[in-house]
Short mmCIF file of C-alpha atoms in Angstrom, two decimals:
data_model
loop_
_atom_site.label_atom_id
_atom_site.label_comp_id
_atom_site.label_asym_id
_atom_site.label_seq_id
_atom_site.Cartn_x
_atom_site.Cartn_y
_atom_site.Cartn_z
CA UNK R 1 -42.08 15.25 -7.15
CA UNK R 2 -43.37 16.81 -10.28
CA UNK R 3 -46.53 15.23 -11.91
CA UNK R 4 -48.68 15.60 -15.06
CA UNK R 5 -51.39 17.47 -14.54
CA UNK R 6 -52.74 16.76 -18.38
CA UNK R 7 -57.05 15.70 -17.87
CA UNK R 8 -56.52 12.27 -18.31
CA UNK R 9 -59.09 12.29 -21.20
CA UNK R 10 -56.40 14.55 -23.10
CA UNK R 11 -53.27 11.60 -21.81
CA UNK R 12 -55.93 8.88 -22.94
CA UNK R 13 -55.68 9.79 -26.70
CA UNK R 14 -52.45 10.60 -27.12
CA UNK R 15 -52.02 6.63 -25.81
CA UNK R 16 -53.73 5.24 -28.97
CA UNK R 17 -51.12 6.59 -30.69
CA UNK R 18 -49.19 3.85 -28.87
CA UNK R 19 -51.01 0.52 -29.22
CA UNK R 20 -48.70 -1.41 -31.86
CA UNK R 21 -46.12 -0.26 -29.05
CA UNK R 22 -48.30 -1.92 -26.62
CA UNK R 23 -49.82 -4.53 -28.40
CA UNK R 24 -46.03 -6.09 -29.00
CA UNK R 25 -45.23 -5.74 -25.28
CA UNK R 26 -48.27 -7.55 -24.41
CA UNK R 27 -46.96 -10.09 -26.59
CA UNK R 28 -43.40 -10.27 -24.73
CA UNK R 29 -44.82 -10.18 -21.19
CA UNK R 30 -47.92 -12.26 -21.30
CA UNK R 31 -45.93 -14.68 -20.66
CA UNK R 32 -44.30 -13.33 -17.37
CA UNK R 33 -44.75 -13.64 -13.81
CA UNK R 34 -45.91 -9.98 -13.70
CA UNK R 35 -47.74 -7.23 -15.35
CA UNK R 36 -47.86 -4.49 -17.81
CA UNK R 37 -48.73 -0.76 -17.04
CA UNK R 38 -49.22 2.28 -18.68
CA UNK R 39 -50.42 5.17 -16.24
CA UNK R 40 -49.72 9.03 -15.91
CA UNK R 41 -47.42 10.38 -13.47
CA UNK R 42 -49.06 11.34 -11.11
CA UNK R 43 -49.26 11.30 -7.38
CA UNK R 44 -51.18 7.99 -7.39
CA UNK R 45 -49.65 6.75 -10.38
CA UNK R 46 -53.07 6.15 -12.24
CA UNK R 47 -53.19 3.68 -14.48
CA UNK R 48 -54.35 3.96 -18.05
CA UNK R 49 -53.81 0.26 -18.39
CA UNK R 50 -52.47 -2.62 -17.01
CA UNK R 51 -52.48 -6.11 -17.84
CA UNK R 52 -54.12 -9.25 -16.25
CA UNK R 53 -51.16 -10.28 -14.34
CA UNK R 54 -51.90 -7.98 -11.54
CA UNK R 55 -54.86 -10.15 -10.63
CA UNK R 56 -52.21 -13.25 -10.43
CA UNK R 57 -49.76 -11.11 -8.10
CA UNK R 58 -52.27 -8.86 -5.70
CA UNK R 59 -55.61 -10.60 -5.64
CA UNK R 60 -56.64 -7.48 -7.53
CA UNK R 61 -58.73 -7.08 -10.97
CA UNK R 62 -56.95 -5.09 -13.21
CA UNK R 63 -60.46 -3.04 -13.89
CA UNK R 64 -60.08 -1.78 -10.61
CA UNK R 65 -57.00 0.34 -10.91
CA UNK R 66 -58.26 2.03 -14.16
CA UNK R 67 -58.75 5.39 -13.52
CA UNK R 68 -58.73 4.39 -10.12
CA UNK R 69 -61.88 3.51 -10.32
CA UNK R 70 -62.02 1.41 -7.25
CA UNK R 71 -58.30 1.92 -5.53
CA UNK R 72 -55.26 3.69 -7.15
CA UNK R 73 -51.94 1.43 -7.78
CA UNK R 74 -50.17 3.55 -4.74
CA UNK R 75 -53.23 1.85 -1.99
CA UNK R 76 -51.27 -1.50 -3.67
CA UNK R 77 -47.47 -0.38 -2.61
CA UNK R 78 -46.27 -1.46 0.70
CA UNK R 79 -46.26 2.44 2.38
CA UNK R 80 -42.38 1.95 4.06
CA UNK R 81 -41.30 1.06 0.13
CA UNK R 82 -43.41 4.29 -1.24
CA UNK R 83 -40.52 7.00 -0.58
CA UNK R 84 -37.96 4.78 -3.05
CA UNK R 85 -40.39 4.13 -5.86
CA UNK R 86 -40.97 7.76 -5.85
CA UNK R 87 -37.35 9.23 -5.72
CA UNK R 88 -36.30 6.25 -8.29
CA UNK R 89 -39.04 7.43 -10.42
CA UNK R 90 -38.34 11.09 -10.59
CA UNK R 91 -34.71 10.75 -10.50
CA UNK R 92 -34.95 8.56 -13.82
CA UNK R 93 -37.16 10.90 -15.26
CA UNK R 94 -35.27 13.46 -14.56
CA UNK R 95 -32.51 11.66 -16.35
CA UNK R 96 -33.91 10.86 -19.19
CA UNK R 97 -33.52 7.18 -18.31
CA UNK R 98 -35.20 3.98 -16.94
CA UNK R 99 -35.85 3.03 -13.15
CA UNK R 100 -35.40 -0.04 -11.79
CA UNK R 101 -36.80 -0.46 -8.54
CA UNK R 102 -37.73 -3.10 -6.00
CA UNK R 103 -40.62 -2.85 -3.87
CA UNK R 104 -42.97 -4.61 -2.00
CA UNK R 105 -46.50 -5.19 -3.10
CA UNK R 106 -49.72 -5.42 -0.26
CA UNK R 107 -52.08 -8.34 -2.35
CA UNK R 108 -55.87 -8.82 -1.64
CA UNK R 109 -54.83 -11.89 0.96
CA UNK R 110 -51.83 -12.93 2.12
CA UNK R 111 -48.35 -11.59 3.17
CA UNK R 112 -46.48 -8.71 1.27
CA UNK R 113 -44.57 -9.72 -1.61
CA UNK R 114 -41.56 -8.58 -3.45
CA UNK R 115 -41.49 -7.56 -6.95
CA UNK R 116 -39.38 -5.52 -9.28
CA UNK R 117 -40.32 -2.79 -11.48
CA UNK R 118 -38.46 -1.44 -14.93
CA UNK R 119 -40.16 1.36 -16.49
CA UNK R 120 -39.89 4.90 -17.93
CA UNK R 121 -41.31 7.91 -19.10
CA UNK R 122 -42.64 8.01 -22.56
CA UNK R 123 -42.21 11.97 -24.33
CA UNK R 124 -43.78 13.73 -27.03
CA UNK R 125 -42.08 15.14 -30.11
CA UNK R 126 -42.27 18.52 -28.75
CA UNK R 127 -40.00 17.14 -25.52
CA UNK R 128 -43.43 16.72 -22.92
CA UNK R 129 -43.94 13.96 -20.63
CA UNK R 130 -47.15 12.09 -21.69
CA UNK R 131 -47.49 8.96 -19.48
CA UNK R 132 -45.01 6.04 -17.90
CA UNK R 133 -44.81 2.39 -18.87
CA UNK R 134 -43.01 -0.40 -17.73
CA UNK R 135 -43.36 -3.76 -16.34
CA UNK R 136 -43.44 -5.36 -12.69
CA UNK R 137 -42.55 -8.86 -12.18
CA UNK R 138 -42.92 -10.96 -8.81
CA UNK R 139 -39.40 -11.26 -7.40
CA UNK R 140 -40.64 -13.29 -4.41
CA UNK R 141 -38.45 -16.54 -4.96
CA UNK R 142 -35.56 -14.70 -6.62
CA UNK R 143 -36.12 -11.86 -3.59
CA UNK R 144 -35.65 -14.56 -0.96
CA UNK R 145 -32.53 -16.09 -2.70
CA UNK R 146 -31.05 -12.82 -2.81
CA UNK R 147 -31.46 -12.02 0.89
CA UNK R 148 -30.22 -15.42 1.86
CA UNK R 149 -27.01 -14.29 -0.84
CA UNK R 150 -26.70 -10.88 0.82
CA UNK R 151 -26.62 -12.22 4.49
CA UNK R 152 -24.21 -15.07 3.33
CA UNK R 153 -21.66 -12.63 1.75
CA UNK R 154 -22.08 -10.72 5.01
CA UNK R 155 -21.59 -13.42 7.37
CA UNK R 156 -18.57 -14.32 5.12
CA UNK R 157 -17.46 -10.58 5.44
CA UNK R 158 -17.78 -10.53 9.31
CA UNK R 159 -15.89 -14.27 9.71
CA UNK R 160 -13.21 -12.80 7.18
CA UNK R 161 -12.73 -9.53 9.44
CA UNK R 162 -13.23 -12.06 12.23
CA UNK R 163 -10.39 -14.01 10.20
CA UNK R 164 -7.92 -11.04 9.71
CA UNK R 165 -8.50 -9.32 13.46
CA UNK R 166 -7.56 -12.91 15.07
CA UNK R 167 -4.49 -13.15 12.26
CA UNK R 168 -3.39 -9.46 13.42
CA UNK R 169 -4.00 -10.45 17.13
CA UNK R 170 -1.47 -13.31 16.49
CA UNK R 171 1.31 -11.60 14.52
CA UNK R 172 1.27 -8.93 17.31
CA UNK R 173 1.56 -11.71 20.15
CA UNK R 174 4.38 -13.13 18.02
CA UNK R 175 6.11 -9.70 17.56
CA UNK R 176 5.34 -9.65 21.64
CA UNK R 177 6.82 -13.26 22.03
CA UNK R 178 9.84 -12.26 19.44
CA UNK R 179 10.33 -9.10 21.20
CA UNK R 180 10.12 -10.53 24.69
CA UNK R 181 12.81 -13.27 23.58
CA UNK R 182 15.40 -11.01 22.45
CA UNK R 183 14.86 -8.26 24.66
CA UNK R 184 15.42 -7.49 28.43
CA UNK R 185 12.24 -7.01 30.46
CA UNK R 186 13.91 -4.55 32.51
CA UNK R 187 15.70 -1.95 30.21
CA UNK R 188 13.77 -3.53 27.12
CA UNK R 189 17.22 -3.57 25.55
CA UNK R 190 18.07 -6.44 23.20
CA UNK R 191 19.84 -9.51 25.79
CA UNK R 192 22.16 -12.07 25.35
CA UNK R 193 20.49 -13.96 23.00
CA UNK R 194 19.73 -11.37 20.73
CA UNK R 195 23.65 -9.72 21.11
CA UNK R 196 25.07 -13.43 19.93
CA UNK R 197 22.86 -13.72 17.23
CA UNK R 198 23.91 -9.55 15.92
CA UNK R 199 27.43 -10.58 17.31
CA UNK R 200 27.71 -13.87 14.17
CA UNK R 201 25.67 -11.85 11.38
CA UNK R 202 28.02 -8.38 12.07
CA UNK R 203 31.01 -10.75 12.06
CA UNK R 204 29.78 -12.91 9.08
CA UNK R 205 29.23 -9.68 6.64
CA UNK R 206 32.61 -7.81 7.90
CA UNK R 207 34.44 -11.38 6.23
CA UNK R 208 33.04 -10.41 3.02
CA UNK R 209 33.18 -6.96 2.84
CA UNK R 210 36.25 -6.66 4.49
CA UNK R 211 35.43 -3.54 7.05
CA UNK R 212 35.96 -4.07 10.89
CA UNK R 213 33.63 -4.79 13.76
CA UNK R 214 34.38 -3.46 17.39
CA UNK R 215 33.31 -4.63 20.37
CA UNK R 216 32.88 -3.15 24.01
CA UNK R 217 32.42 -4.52 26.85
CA UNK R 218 31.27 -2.83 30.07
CA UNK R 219 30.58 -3.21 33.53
CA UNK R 220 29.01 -0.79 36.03
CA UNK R 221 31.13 0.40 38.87
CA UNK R 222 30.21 0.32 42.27
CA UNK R 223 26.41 -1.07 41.57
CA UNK R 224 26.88 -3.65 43.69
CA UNK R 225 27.49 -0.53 46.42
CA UNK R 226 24.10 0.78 45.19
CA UNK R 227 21.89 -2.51 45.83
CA UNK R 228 23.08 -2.97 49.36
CA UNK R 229 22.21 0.51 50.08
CA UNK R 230 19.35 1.23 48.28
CA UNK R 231 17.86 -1.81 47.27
CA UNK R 232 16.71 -3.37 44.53
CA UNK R 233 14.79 -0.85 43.25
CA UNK R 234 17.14 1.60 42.95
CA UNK R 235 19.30 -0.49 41.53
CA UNK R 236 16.85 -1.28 38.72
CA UNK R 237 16.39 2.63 38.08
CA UNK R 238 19.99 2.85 37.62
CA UNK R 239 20.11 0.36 35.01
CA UNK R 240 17.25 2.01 33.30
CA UNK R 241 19.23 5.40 33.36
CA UNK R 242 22.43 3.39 32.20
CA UNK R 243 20.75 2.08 28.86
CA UNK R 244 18.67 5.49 28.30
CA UNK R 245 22.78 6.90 28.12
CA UNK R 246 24.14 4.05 25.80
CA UNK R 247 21.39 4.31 23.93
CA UNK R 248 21.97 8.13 23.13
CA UNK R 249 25.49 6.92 21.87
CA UNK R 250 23.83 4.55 19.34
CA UNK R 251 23.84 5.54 15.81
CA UNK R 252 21.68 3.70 13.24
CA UNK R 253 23.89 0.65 12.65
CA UNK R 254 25.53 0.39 15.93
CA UNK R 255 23.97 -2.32 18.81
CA UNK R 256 23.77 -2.14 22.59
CA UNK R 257 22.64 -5.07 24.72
CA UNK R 258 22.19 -6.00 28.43
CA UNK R 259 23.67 -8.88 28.72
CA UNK R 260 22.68 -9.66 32.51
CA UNK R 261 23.19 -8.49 35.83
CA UNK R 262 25.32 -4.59 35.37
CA UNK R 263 27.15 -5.82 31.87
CA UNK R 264 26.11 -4.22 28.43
CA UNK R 265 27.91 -5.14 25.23
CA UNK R 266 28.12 -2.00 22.35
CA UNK R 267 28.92 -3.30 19.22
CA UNK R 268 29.65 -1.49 15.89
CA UNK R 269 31.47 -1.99 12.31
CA UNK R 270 32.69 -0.15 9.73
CA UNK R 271 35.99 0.96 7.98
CA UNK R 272 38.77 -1.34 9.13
CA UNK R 273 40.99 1.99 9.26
CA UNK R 274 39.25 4.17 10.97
CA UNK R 275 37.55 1.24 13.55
CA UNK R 276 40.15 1.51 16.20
CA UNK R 277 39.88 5.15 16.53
CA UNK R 278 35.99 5.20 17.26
CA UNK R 279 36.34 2.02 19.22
CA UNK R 280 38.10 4.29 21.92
CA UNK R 281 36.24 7.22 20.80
CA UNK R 282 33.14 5.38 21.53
CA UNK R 283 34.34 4.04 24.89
CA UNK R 284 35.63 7.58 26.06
CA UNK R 285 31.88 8.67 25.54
CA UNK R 286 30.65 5.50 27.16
CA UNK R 287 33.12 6.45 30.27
CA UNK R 288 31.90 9.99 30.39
CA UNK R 289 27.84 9.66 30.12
CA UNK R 290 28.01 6.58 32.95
CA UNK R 291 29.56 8.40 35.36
CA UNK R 292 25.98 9.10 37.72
CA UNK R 293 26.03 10.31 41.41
CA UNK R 294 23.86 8.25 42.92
CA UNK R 295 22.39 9.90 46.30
CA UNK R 296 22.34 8.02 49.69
CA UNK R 297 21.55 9.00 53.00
CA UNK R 298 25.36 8.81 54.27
CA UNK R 299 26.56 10.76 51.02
CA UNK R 300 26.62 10.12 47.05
CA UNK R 301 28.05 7.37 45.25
CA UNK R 302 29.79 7.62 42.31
CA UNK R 303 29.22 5.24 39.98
CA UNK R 304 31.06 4.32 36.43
CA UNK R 305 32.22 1.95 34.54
CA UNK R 306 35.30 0.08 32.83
CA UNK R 307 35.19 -0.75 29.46
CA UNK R 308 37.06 -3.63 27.72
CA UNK R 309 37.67 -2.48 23.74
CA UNK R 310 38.31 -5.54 21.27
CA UNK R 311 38.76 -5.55 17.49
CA UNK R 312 38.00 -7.89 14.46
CA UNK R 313 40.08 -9.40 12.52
CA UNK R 314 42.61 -7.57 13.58
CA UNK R 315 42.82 -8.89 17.11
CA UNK R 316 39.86 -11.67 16.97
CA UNK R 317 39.85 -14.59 14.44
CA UNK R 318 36.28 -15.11 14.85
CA UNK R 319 32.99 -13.46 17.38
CA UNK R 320 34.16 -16.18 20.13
CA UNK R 321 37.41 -14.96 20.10
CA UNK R 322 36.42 -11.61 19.71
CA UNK R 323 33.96 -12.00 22.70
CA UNK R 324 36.42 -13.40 25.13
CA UNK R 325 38.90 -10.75 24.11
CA UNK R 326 37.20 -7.77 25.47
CA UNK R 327 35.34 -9.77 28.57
CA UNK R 328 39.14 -10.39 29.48
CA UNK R 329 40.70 -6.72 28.55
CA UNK R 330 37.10 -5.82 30.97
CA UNK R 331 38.46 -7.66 33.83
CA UNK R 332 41.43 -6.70 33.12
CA UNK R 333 40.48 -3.04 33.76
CA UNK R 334 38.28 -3.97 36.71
CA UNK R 335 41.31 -5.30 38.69
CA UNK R 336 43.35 -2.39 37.52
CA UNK R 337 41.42 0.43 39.44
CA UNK R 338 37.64 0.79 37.40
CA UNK R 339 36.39 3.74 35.92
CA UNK R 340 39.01 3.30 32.65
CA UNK R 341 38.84 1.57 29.27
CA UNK R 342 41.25 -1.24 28.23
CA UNK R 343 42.30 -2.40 24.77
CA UNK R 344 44.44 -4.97 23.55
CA UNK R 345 47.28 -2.75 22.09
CA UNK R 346 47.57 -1.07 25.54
CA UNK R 347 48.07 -4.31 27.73
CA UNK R 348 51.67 -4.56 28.88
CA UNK R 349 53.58 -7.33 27.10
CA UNK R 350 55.19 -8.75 30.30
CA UNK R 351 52.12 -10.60 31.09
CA UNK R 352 53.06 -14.36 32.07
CA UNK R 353 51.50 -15.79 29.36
CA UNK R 354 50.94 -17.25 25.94
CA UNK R 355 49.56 -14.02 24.75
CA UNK R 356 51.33 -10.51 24.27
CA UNK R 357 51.26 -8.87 27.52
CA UNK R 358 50.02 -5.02 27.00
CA UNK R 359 49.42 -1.96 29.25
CA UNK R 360 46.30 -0.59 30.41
CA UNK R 361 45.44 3.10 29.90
CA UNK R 362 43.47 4.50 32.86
CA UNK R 363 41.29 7.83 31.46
CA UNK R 364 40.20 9.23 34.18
#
């Protein structure tokens, strides 16, 4: 903190130069709750004047701060508010601008009490710092309105992140809620529900842009086998390994599901030429990643899985038809042997009924 070091006999007539200054600012704050000062900066801010006003707001005369004759105006500062009256000071002054600074004052009798100060340094023609002036006002009322502002707006800010913590807390159990309705608890695959809902809205957009949608359905080999041996358990594993395979098959826009028990659905769409090809291209994949050895203490069992390969429109009207299409061309190819994929053009046509019978293509 730099400070004058002037004799204050030398800062005292320089000041006279001032009184029309000070005369008109009298004028203006006589009628304040406060004071005027004038007062050289130093360390105890001593005060070449200062109006009445002090009297009203410490219990102090204003003769006794003059020259400190009987205190100095620092003895009157609340010492935890000292440290910000003297960085806001010298930072202003070494702006070039004013300070405006809240602080608390200690009176004569009676409890500390708030006021605010505006003030600045008053310089020479030749640049020098000759004294400070400003005003201090009692804040008191305003001070307590202020803190009761402040802690409002922060009890509003904690109830608002309150607010927006509980909102997040319930969007997330709804994603949890969504996510638990439309996905399998096991293989945390999307189920049934979520498959027949994908199934209409694949179906619905094919219609109007005219490209294809296949459908596959499949069915583990042999898992019953696999309970009864292992249990339950290891049953569950192997479904978990099951989806972890179809869903390396998945791209982007394609959609597996568990649709209970040891049946998944794969469903994809795309161009209406090309769809039949990767329908059995896809199923062919499907064949080779399920086939898992599944250790038992009597010897391995080999599990797979038959595949049921339906296409719409071309085979399907609508995703009903299209969904009992493949679960039949699946059972189809579970009474035929297992471990194969069936589709419609394959099935013999000797089949005792209203349908085209077709043959059934065993791949492996």
């Amino acid at each position: 903190m730099k400070h004058d070091t002037s004799p204050a006999s030398a800062v005292g007539e320089r000041a006279y130069h001032h009184d029309e200054r000070l005369d008109a600012l009298l004028s203006i704050t006589g009628r304040m709750d406060g004071y005027l000062y004038r007062c050289r900066n130093d360390a105890s801010y001593t005060m070449l004047y200062i109006s009445d006003g002090i009297l009203t707001v410490s219990g102090y005369r204003p003769s006794d701060f003059i020259h400190n004759a009987v205190r100095d105006y620092v003895s009157a500062i609340h010492p935890d508010d000292l440290p910000s009256v003297y960085a806001a000071v010298d930072a202003a002054l070494e702006a070039r601008c004013n300070w405006n600074v809240d602080y608390r004052i200690v009176p004569r009798v009676g409890e500390p009490l708030w006021v605010r100060e505006i003030g600045g340094g008053v310089w020479d023609g030749a640049g020098e710092l000759e004294f400070l002036e400003g005003f201090v006002v009692d804040i008191s009322d305003r001070k307590v309105v202020e803190d009761l502002n402040s802690q409002l707006l922060l009890d509003l800010k904690i109830a608002n992140e309150e607010l927006s913590a509980q909102k997040r807390e319930i969007e997330l159990a709804k994603q949890q809620s969504d996510h638990s309705a439309n996905h399998d608890a096991l293989t945390d695959l999307p189920n049934r529900r979520a498959f027949h809902d994908e199934l209409k809205s694949v179906v619905a957009r094919c219609g109007v842009t005219g490209e294809a949608a296949g459908l596959l359905f499949i069915d583990l080999d042999r898992f019953k086998e696999v309970n009864d041996t292992l249990g339950h358990e290891a049953g569950d594993t192997l479904l978990q390994r099951v989806s972890s395979q179809l869903r390396s098959i998945l791209r982007s826009a394609d959609f597996v599901a568990r649709l209970g028990g040891d049946e998944f659905a794969f469903l994809f769409s795309g161009d209406a030429d090309l769809a039949q090809h990767k329908a059995v291209r896809v199923a062919e994949r499907i064949l080779e990643r399920l086939r898992i050895k599944v250790p038992t203490p009597t010897g391995a069992i080999q599990v797979g899985c038959t595949v049921g390969v339906a296409m719409y429109p071309a085979e399907a009207a609508d995703s009903e038809a299209l969904i009992a299409l493949a679960d039949r061309l699946m059972y189809i190819g579970k009474k035929s042997g297992r471990n194969r994929l069936v589709t419609a053009r394959e099935m013999a046509p000797q089949q005792p009924s209203s349908r085209p019978r077709h043959s059934i293509r065993k791949t492996a």
